[in-house]
C-alpha cells in the first residue's frame, strides 16, 4: 500500500485548489472565463465602478459555485451589468467587450450555474431592463406612416432593379 499516503495528500491538494470556479462560456475572442473574470469595467464604464466593485467583491468572497449562483451575488452581478447596459445606451457606444452590459453574457452565466452548481438562476435575475428614457429601436416605435414610406421605398427599389435587369 505504497500509495496510501499519497492519495489523501493528492486529494487534499485537489480540494484546496478547488476555489469557486464557474466556467462561463462567453465565446468569440473571450472564450471561457471564470467568475472572477466575468465582470469587466473598462474606462468608458467608470460610472459603474462602485456598483461593479460591490459585485466583484461578492464574487471574490465566494468559496464555492453555489455562492456564485445565488443572491446576493447574482443580484450584485445583475446590478453591475445593468449599470453598464444603461451606460452603453446613454453614451451610444458599442460594447467594448462581450461581457460588458450584455444579456448574452448573463445568460451564459446562468447556464454555467446550472451546469456547475445545479442552481437554476431565475431569468428575472439575469434580465437587463431598458432604461426608462429609451426611445430607440428596441421600442419598435415605427408609426404607421413611417412603415408605409419604408415599404413604398422598398417596393420602388425592387421594381427599379427588376427594370434594370430586364433592360440588360
Ligand atoms: C468552454 O466550456 C465549455 C463548457 O464547460 C466546454 O464544453 C468547452 O470545451 C470549453 N471551451 C474551451 C475553449 O475551453
Ligand atoms: C439538482 O437540483 C435539483 C433540485 O434542487 C435536485 O432535484 C437534483 O437532484 C440535483 N441534481 C444533482 C445532480 O445534484
PDB file of C-alpha atoms and ligand atoms in Angstrom:
ATOM      1  CA  UNK A   1       0.000   0.000   0.000  1.00  0.00           C
ATOM      2  CA  UNK A   2       2.724   2.375  -1.036  1.00  0.00           C
ATOM      3  CA  UNK A   3       0.227   4.895  -2.408  1.00  0.00           C
ATOM      4  CA  UNK A   4      -1.986   5.005   0.656  1.00  0.00           C
ATOM      5  CA  UNK A   5      -0.260   8.095   1.983  1.00  0.00           C
ATOM      6  CA  UNK A   6      -0.075   9.869  -1.359  1.00  0.00           C
ATOM      7  CA  UNK A   7      -3.722   9.515  -2.257  1.00  0.00           C
ATOM      8  CA  UNK A   8      -5.100  11.553   0.685  1.00  0.00           C
ATOM      9  CA  UNK A   9      -2.402  14.182   0.133  1.00  0.00           C
ATOM     10  CA  UNK A  10      -3.238  14.473  -3.555  1.00  0.00           C
ATOM     11  CA  UNK A  11      -6.941  14.643  -2.716  1.00  0.00           C
ATOM     12  CA  UNK A  12      -6.359  17.361  -0.129  1.00  0.00           C
ATOM     13  CA  UNK A  13      -4.343  19.356  -2.660  1.00  0.00           C
ATOM     14  CA  UNK A  14      -7.068  18.971  -5.258  1.00  0.00           C
ATOM     15  CA  UNK A  15      -9.722  20.133  -2.811  1.00  0.00           C
ATOM     16  CA  UNK A  16      -7.619  23.063  -1.633  1.00  0.00           C
ATOM     17  CA  UNK A  17      -7.221  24.144  -5.251  1.00  0.00           C
ATOM     18  CA  UNK A  18     -10.934  23.975  -5.785  1.00  0.00           C
ATOM     19  CA  UNK A  19     -11.972  27.547  -5.087  1.00  0.00           C
ATOM     20  CA  UNK A  20     -15.024  28.950  -6.789  1.00  0.00           C
ATOM     21  CA  UNK A  21     -14.560  28.059 -10.451  1.00  0.00           C
ATOM     22  CA  UNK A  22     -17.613  28.506 -12.559  1.00  0.00           C
ATOM     23  CA  UNK A  23     -16.738  28.092 -16.251  1.00  0.00           C
ATOM     24  CA  UNK A  24     -18.724  30.658 -18.186  1.00  0.00           C
ATOM     25  CA  UNK A  25     -18.833  30.184 -21.950  1.00  0.00           C
ATOM     26  CA  UNK A  26     -18.753  33.663 -23.462  1.00  0.00           C
ATOM     27  CA  UNK A  27     -17.430  32.584 -26.846  1.00  0.00           C
ATOM     28  CA  UNK A  28     -15.865  34.746 -29.532  1.00  0.00           C
ATOM     29  CA  UNK A  29     -12.466  36.196 -28.699  1.00  0.00           C
ATOM     30  CA  UNK A  30     -13.138  35.857 -24.955  1.00  0.00           C
ATOM     31  CA  UNK A  31     -13.848  32.122 -24.914  1.00  0.00           C
ATOM     32  CA  UNK A  32     -14.434  30.646 -21.450  1.00  0.00           C
ATOM     33  CA  UNK A  33     -13.909  32.701 -18.332  1.00  0.00           C
ATOM     34  CA  UNK A  34     -14.117  32.045 -14.609  1.00  0.00           C
ATOM     35  CA  UNK A  35     -16.466  34.055 -12.409  1.00  0.00           C
ATOM     36  CA  UNK A  36     -13.581  36.257 -11.279  1.00  0.00           C
ATOM     37  CA  UNK A  37     -13.040  37.329 -14.907  1.00  0.00           C
ATOM     38  CA  UNK A  38     -16.725  37.701 -15.700  1.00  0.00           C
ATOM     39  CA  UNK A  39     -17.266  41.357 -14.846  1.00  0.00           C
ATOM     40  CA  UNK A  40     -15.225  43.849 -16.850  1.00  0.00           C
ATOM     41  CA  UNK A  41     -15.212  47.564 -16.090  1.00  0.00           C
ATOM     42  CA  UNK A  42     -13.382  49.380 -18.904  1.00  0.00           C
ATOM     43  CA  UNK A  43     -12.676  53.108 -18.679  1.00  0.00           C
ATOM     44  CA  UNK A  44     -15.874  54.004 -20.525  1.00  0.00           C
ATOM     45  CA  UNK A  45     -17.811  52.314 -17.704  1.00  0.00           C
ATOM     46  CA  UNK A  46     -16.253  54.347 -14.885  1.00  0.00           C
ATOM     47  CA  UNK A  47     -19.743  55.453 -13.830  1.00  0.00           C
ATOM     48  CA  UNK A  48     -20.340  51.822 -12.838  1.00  0.00           C
ATOM     49  CA  UNK A  49     -17.084  51.329 -10.958  1.00  0.00           C
ATOM     50  CA  UNK A  50     -18.641  51.396  -7.480  1.00  0.00           C
ATOM     51  CA  UNK A  51     -21.635  49.224  -8.419  1.00  0.00           C
ATOM     52  CA  UNK A  52     -19.383  46.702 -10.137  1.00  0.00           C
ATOM     53  CA  UNK A  53     -16.872  46.660  -7.291  1.00  0.00           C
ATOM     54  CA  UNK A  54     -19.659  45.511  -4.960  1.00  0.00           C
ATOM     55  CA  UNK A  55     -20.242  42.628  -7.369  1.00  0.00           C
ATOM     56  CA  UNK A  56     -16.573  41.701  -7.890  1.00  0.00           C
ATOM     57  CA  UNK A  57     -16.098  41.769  -4.109  1.00  0.00           C
ATOM     58  CA  UNK A  58     -19.091  39.439  -3.720  1.00  0.00           C
ATOM     59  CA  UNK A  59     -17.629  37.088  -6.340  1.00  0.00           C
ATOM     60  CA  UNK A  60     -14.217  37.160  -4.672  1.00  0.00           C
ATOM     61  CA  UNK A  61     -15.765  36.340  -1.299  1.00  0.00           C
ATOM     62  CA  UNK A  62     -17.394  33.147  -2.607  1.00  0.00           C
ATOM     63  CA  UNK A  63     -15.617  29.893  -1.890  1.00  0.00           C
ATOM     64  CA  UNK A  64     -17.957  27.627  -3.858  1.00  0.00           C
ATOM     65  CA  UNK A  65     -20.004  27.673  -7.052  1.00  0.00           C
ATOM     66  CA  UNK A  66     -23.298  27.678  -5.181  1.00  0.00           C
ATOM     67  CA  UNK A  67     -22.442  31.014  -3.574  1.00  0.00           C
ATOM     68  CA  UNK A  68     -21.728  32.459  -7.039  1.00  0.00           C
ATOM     69  CA  UNK A  69     -25.173  31.446  -8.274  1.00  0.00           C
ATOM     70  CA  UNK A  70     -27.495  32.730  -5.554  1.00  0.00           C
ATOM     71  CA  UNK A  71     -28.446  36.070  -4.021  1.00  0.00           C
ATOM     72  CA  UNK A  72     -26.867  38.395  -3.101  1.00  0.00           C
ATOM     73  CA  UNK A  73     -24.021  37.580  -5.537  1.00  0.00           C
ATOM     74  CA  UNK A  74     -26.270  37.241  -8.582  1.00  0.00           C
ATOM     75  CA  UNK A  75     -28.182  40.380  -7.613  1.00  0.00           C
ATOM     76  CA  UNK A  76     -24.925  42.330  -7.411  1.00  0.00           C
ATOM     77  CA  UNK A  77     -23.743  40.968 -10.768  1.00  0.00           C
ATOM     78  CA  UNK A  78     -27.013  41.975 -12.420  1.00  0.00           C
ATOM     79  CA  UNK A  79     -26.741  45.470 -10.909  1.00  0.00           C
ATOM     80  CA  UNK A  80     -23.262  45.871 -12.448  1.00  0.00           C
ATOM     81  CA  UNK A  81     -24.354  44.621 -15.876  1.00  0.00           C
ATOM     82  CA  UNK A  82     -27.491  46.761 -15.732  1.00  0.00           C
ATOM     83  CA  UNK A  83     -25.434  49.855 -14.937  1.00  0.00           C
ATOM     84  CA  UNK A  84     -23.125  49.082 -17.860  1.00  0.00           C
ATOM     85  CA  UNK A  85     -26.032  48.436 -20.209  1.00  0.00           C
ATOM     86  CA  UNK A  86     -27.569  51.771 -19.257  1.00  0.00           C
ATOM     87  CA  UNK A  87     -24.180  53.433 -19.837  1.00  0.00           C
ATOM     88  CA  UNK A  88     -23.798  51.843 -23.280  1.00  0.00           C
ATOM     89  CA  UNK A  89     -27.134  53.336 -24.276  1.00  0.00           C
ATOM     90  CA  UNK A  90     -26.534  56.704 -22.608  1.00  0.00           C
ATOM     91  CA  UNK A  91     -23.141  57.058 -24.331  1.00  0.00           C
ATOM     92  CA  UNK A  92     -24.406  55.390 -27.508  1.00  0.00           C
ATOM     93  CA  UNK A  93     -21.313  53.221 -27.812  1.00  0.00           C
ATOM     94  CA  UNK A  94     -20.869  49.569 -28.854  1.00  0.00           C
ATOM     95  CA  UNK A  95     -19.912  47.001 -26.226  1.00  0.00           C
ATOM     96  CA  UNK A  96     -16.196  47.401 -25.515  1.00  0.00           C
ATOM     97  CA  UNK A  97     -16.166  43.717 -24.514  1.00  0.00           C
ATOM     98  CA  UNK A  98     -18.777  40.958 -24.942  1.00  0.00           C
ATOM     99  CA  UNK A  99     -19.089  40.807 -21.152  1.00  0.00           C
ATOM    100  CA  UNK A 100     -19.975  44.479 -20.691  1.00  0.00           C
ATOM    101  CA  UNK A 101     -23.671  45.263 -20.263  1.00  0.00           C
ATOM    102  CA  UNK A 102     -24.542  42.044 -22.022  1.00  0.00           C
ATOM    103  CA  UNK A 103     -27.685  39.974 -21.605  1.00  0.00           C
ATOM    104  CA  UNK A 104     -25.981  37.195 -23.601  1.00  0.00           C
ATOM    105  CA  UNK A 105     -23.169  37.074 -21.059  1.00  0.00           C
ATOM    106  CA  UNK A 106     -25.710  36.947 -18.224  1.00  0.00           C
ATOM    107  CA  UNK A 107     -27.482  34.054 -19.918  1.00  0.00           C
ATOM    108  CA  UNK A 108     -24.137  32.255 -20.200  1.00  0.00           C
ATOM    109  CA  UNK A 109     -23.549  32.883 -16.508  1.00  0.00           C
ATOM    110  CA  UNK A 110     -26.912  31.293 -15.706  1.00  0.00           C
ATOM    111  CA  UNK A 111     -26.073  28.299 -17.891  1.00  0.00           C
ATOM    112  CA  UNK A 112     -22.784  27.856 -16.012  1.00  0.00           C
ATOM    113  CA  UNK A 113     -24.665  27.924 -12.704  1.00  0.00           C
ATOM    114  CA  UNK A 114     -26.946  25.145 -13.861  1.00  0.00           C
ATOM    115  CA  UNK A 115     -24.045  23.089 -15.215  1.00  0.00           C
ATOM    116  CA  UNK A 116     -21.579  23.573 -12.346  1.00  0.00           C
ATOM    117  CA  UNK A 117     -23.683  24.280  -9.268  1.00  0.00           C
ATOM    118  CA  UNK A 118     -27.030  22.726 -10.234  1.00  0.00           C
ATOM    119  CA  UNK A 119     -28.626  26.088  -9.493  1.00  0.00           C
ATOM    120  CA  UNK A 120     -31.307  27.408 -11.811  1.00  0.00           C
ATOM    121  CA  UNK A 121     -30.933  31.166 -11.634  1.00  0.00           C
ATOM    122  CA  UNK A 122     -34.358  32.727 -12.301  1.00  0.00           C
ATOM    123  CA  UNK A 123     -34.486  34.501 -15.682  1.00  0.00           C
ATOM    124  CA  UNK A 124     -35.617  37.689 -13.947  1.00  0.00           C
ATOM    125  CA  UNK A 125     -32.325  37.708 -12.043  1.00  0.00           C
ATOM    126  CA  UNK A 126     -30.443  37.690 -15.358  1.00  0.00           C
ATOM    127  CA  UNK A 127     -32.575  40.069 -17.419  1.00  0.00           C
ATOM    128  CA  UNK A 128     -31.462  43.576 -18.275  1.00  0.00           C
ATOM    129  CA  UNK A 129     -34.095  46.287 -18.356  1.00  0.00           C
ATOM    130  CA  UNK A 130     -34.150  49.045 -20.944  1.00  0.00           C
ATOM    131  CA  UNK A 131     -33.662  52.480 -19.395  1.00  0.00           C
ATOM    132  CA  UNK A 132     -36.993  54.260 -18.929  1.00  0.00           C
ATOM    133  CA  UNK A 133     -35.907  57.133 -21.211  1.00  0.00           C
ATOM    134  CA  UNK A 134     -35.024  54.787 -24.085  1.00  0.00           C
ATOM    135  CA  UNK A 135     -36.854  55.522 -27.330  1.00  0.00           C
ATOM    136  CA  UNK A 136     -34.678  53.677 -29.825  1.00  0.00           C
ATOM    137  CA  UNK A 137     -35.066  50.514 -31.937  1.00  0.00           C
ATOM    138  CA  UNK A 138     -35.968  48.232 -29.020  1.00  0.00           C
ATOM    139  CA  UNK A 139     -39.178  50.219 -28.564  1.00  0.00           C
ATOM    140  CA  UNK A 140     -40.335  49.406 -32.112  1.00  0.00           C
ATOM    141  CA  UNK A 141     -41.633  52.983 -32.315  1.00  0.00           C
ATOM    142  CA  UNK A 142     -42.100  52.943 -36.100  1.00  0.00           C
ATOM    143  CA  UNK A 143     -45.513  54.509 -36.670  1.00  0.00           C
ATOM    144  CA  UNK A 144     -47.891  53.551 -39.457  1.00  0.00           C
ATOM    145  CA  UNK A 145     -46.843  56.449 -41.697  1.00  0.00           C
ATOM    146  CA  UNK A 146     -43.171  55.616 -41.297  1.00  0.00           C
ATOM    147  CA  UNK A 147     -43.838  51.977 -42.073  1.00  0.00           C
ATOM    148  CA  UNK A 148     -45.792  52.868 -45.237  1.00  0.00           C
ATOM    149  CA  UNK A 149     -42.957  55.100 -46.512  1.00  0.00           C
ATOM    150  CA  UNK A 150     -40.418  52.358 -45.813  1.00  0.00           C
ATOM    151  CA  UNK A 151     -42.492  49.789 -47.696  1.00  0.00           C
ATOM    152  CA  UNK A 152     -43.030  52.112 -50.649  1.00  0.00           C
ATOM    153  CA  UNK A 153     -39.292  52.913 -50.886  1.00  0.00           C
ATOM    154  CA  UNK A 154     -38.513  49.200 -50.676  1.00  0.00           C
ATOM    155  CA  UNK A 155     -41.062  48.478 -53.393  1.00  0.00           C
ATOM    156  CA  UNK A 156     -39.580  51.240 -55.544  1.00  0.00           C
ATOM    157  CA  UNK A 157     -36.080  49.783 -55.183  1.00  0.00           C
ATOM    158  CA  UNK A 158     -37.359  46.297 -56.019  1.00  0.00           C
ATOM    159  CA  UNK A 159     -39.241  47.427 -59.112  1.00  0.00           C
ATOM    160  CA  UNK A 160     -36.271  49.578 -60.130  1.00  0.00           C
ATOM    161  CA  UNK A 161     -33.851  46.664 -60.031  1.00  0.00           C
ATOM    162  CA  UNK A 162     -36.216  44.421 -61.988  1.00  0.00           C
ATOM    163  CA  UNK A 163     -36.486  47.203 -64.579  1.00  0.00           C
ATOM    164  CA  UNK A 164     -32.681  47.489 -64.734  1.00  0.00           C
ATOM    165  CA  UNK A 165     -32.202  43.739 -65.054  1.00  0.00           C
ATOM    166  CA  UNK A 166     -34.806  43.363 -67.796  1.00  0.00           C
ATOM    167  CA  UNK A 167     -33.029  46.034 -69.818  1.00  0.00           C
ATOM    168  CA  UNK A 168     -29.583  44.446 -69.577  1.00  0.00           C
TER     169      UNK A 168
HETATM  170  C1  LIG B   1     -15.708  26.059 -22.597  1.00  0.00           C
HETATM  171  O1  LIG B   1     -16.581  25.475 -21.678  1.00  0.00           O
HETATM  172  C2  LIG B   1     -17.487  24.544 -22.254  1.00  0.00           C
HETATM  173  C3  LIG B   1     -18.472  24.150 -21.183  1.00  0.00           C
HETATM  174  O2  LIG B   1     -17.847  23.881 -19.972  1.00  0.00           O
HETATM  175  C4  LIG B   1     -16.688  23.383 -22.823  1.00  0.00           C
HETATM  176  O3  LIG B   1     -17.570  22.469 -23.427  1.00  0.00           O
HETATM  177  C5  LIG B   1     -15.710  23.915 -23.855  1.00  0.00           C
HETATM  178  O4  LIG B   1     -14.890  22.855 -24.313  1.00  0.00           O
HETATM  179  C6  LIG B   1     -14.844  24.996 -23.261  1.00  0.00           C
HETATM  180  N1  LIG B   1     -14.034  25.586 -24.300  1.00  0.00           N
HETATM  181  C7  LIG B   1     -12.751  25.883 -24.131  1.00  0.00           C
HETATM  182  C8  LIG B   1     -12.075  26.538 -25.276  1.00  0.00           C
HETATM  183  O5  LIG B   1     -12.149  25.639 -23.088  1.00  0.00           O
HETATM  184  C1  LIG B   2     -30.143  19.407  -8.796  1.00  0.00           C
HETATM  185  O1  LIG B   2     -31.115  20.109  -8.063  1.00  0.00           O
HETATM  186  C2  LIG B   2     -32.396  19.533  -8.125  1.00  0.00           C
HETATM  187  C3  LIG B   2     -33.361  20.479  -7.445  1.00  0.00           C
HETATM  188  O2  LIG B   2     -32.779  21.186  -6.415  1.00  0.00           O
HETATM  189  C4  LIG B   2     -32.340  18.167  -7.457  1.00  0.00           C
HETATM  190  O3  LIG B   2     -33.615  17.562  -7.508  1.00  0.00           O
HETATM  191  C5  LIG B   2     -31.338  17.295  -8.208  1.00  0.00           C
HETATM  192  O4  LIG B   2     -31.189  16.066  -7.548  1.00  0.00           O
HETATM  193  C6  LIG B   2     -29.976  17.981  -8.268  1.00  0.00           C
HETATM  194  N1  LIG B   2     -29.098  17.225  -9.140  1.00  0.00           N
HETATM  195  C7  LIG B   2     -27.843  16.968  -8.819  1.00  0.00           C
HETATM  196  C8  LIG B   2     -27.052  16.221  -9.830  1.00  0.00           C
HETATM  197  O5  LIG B   2     -27.345  17.309  -7.760  1.00  0.00           O
END
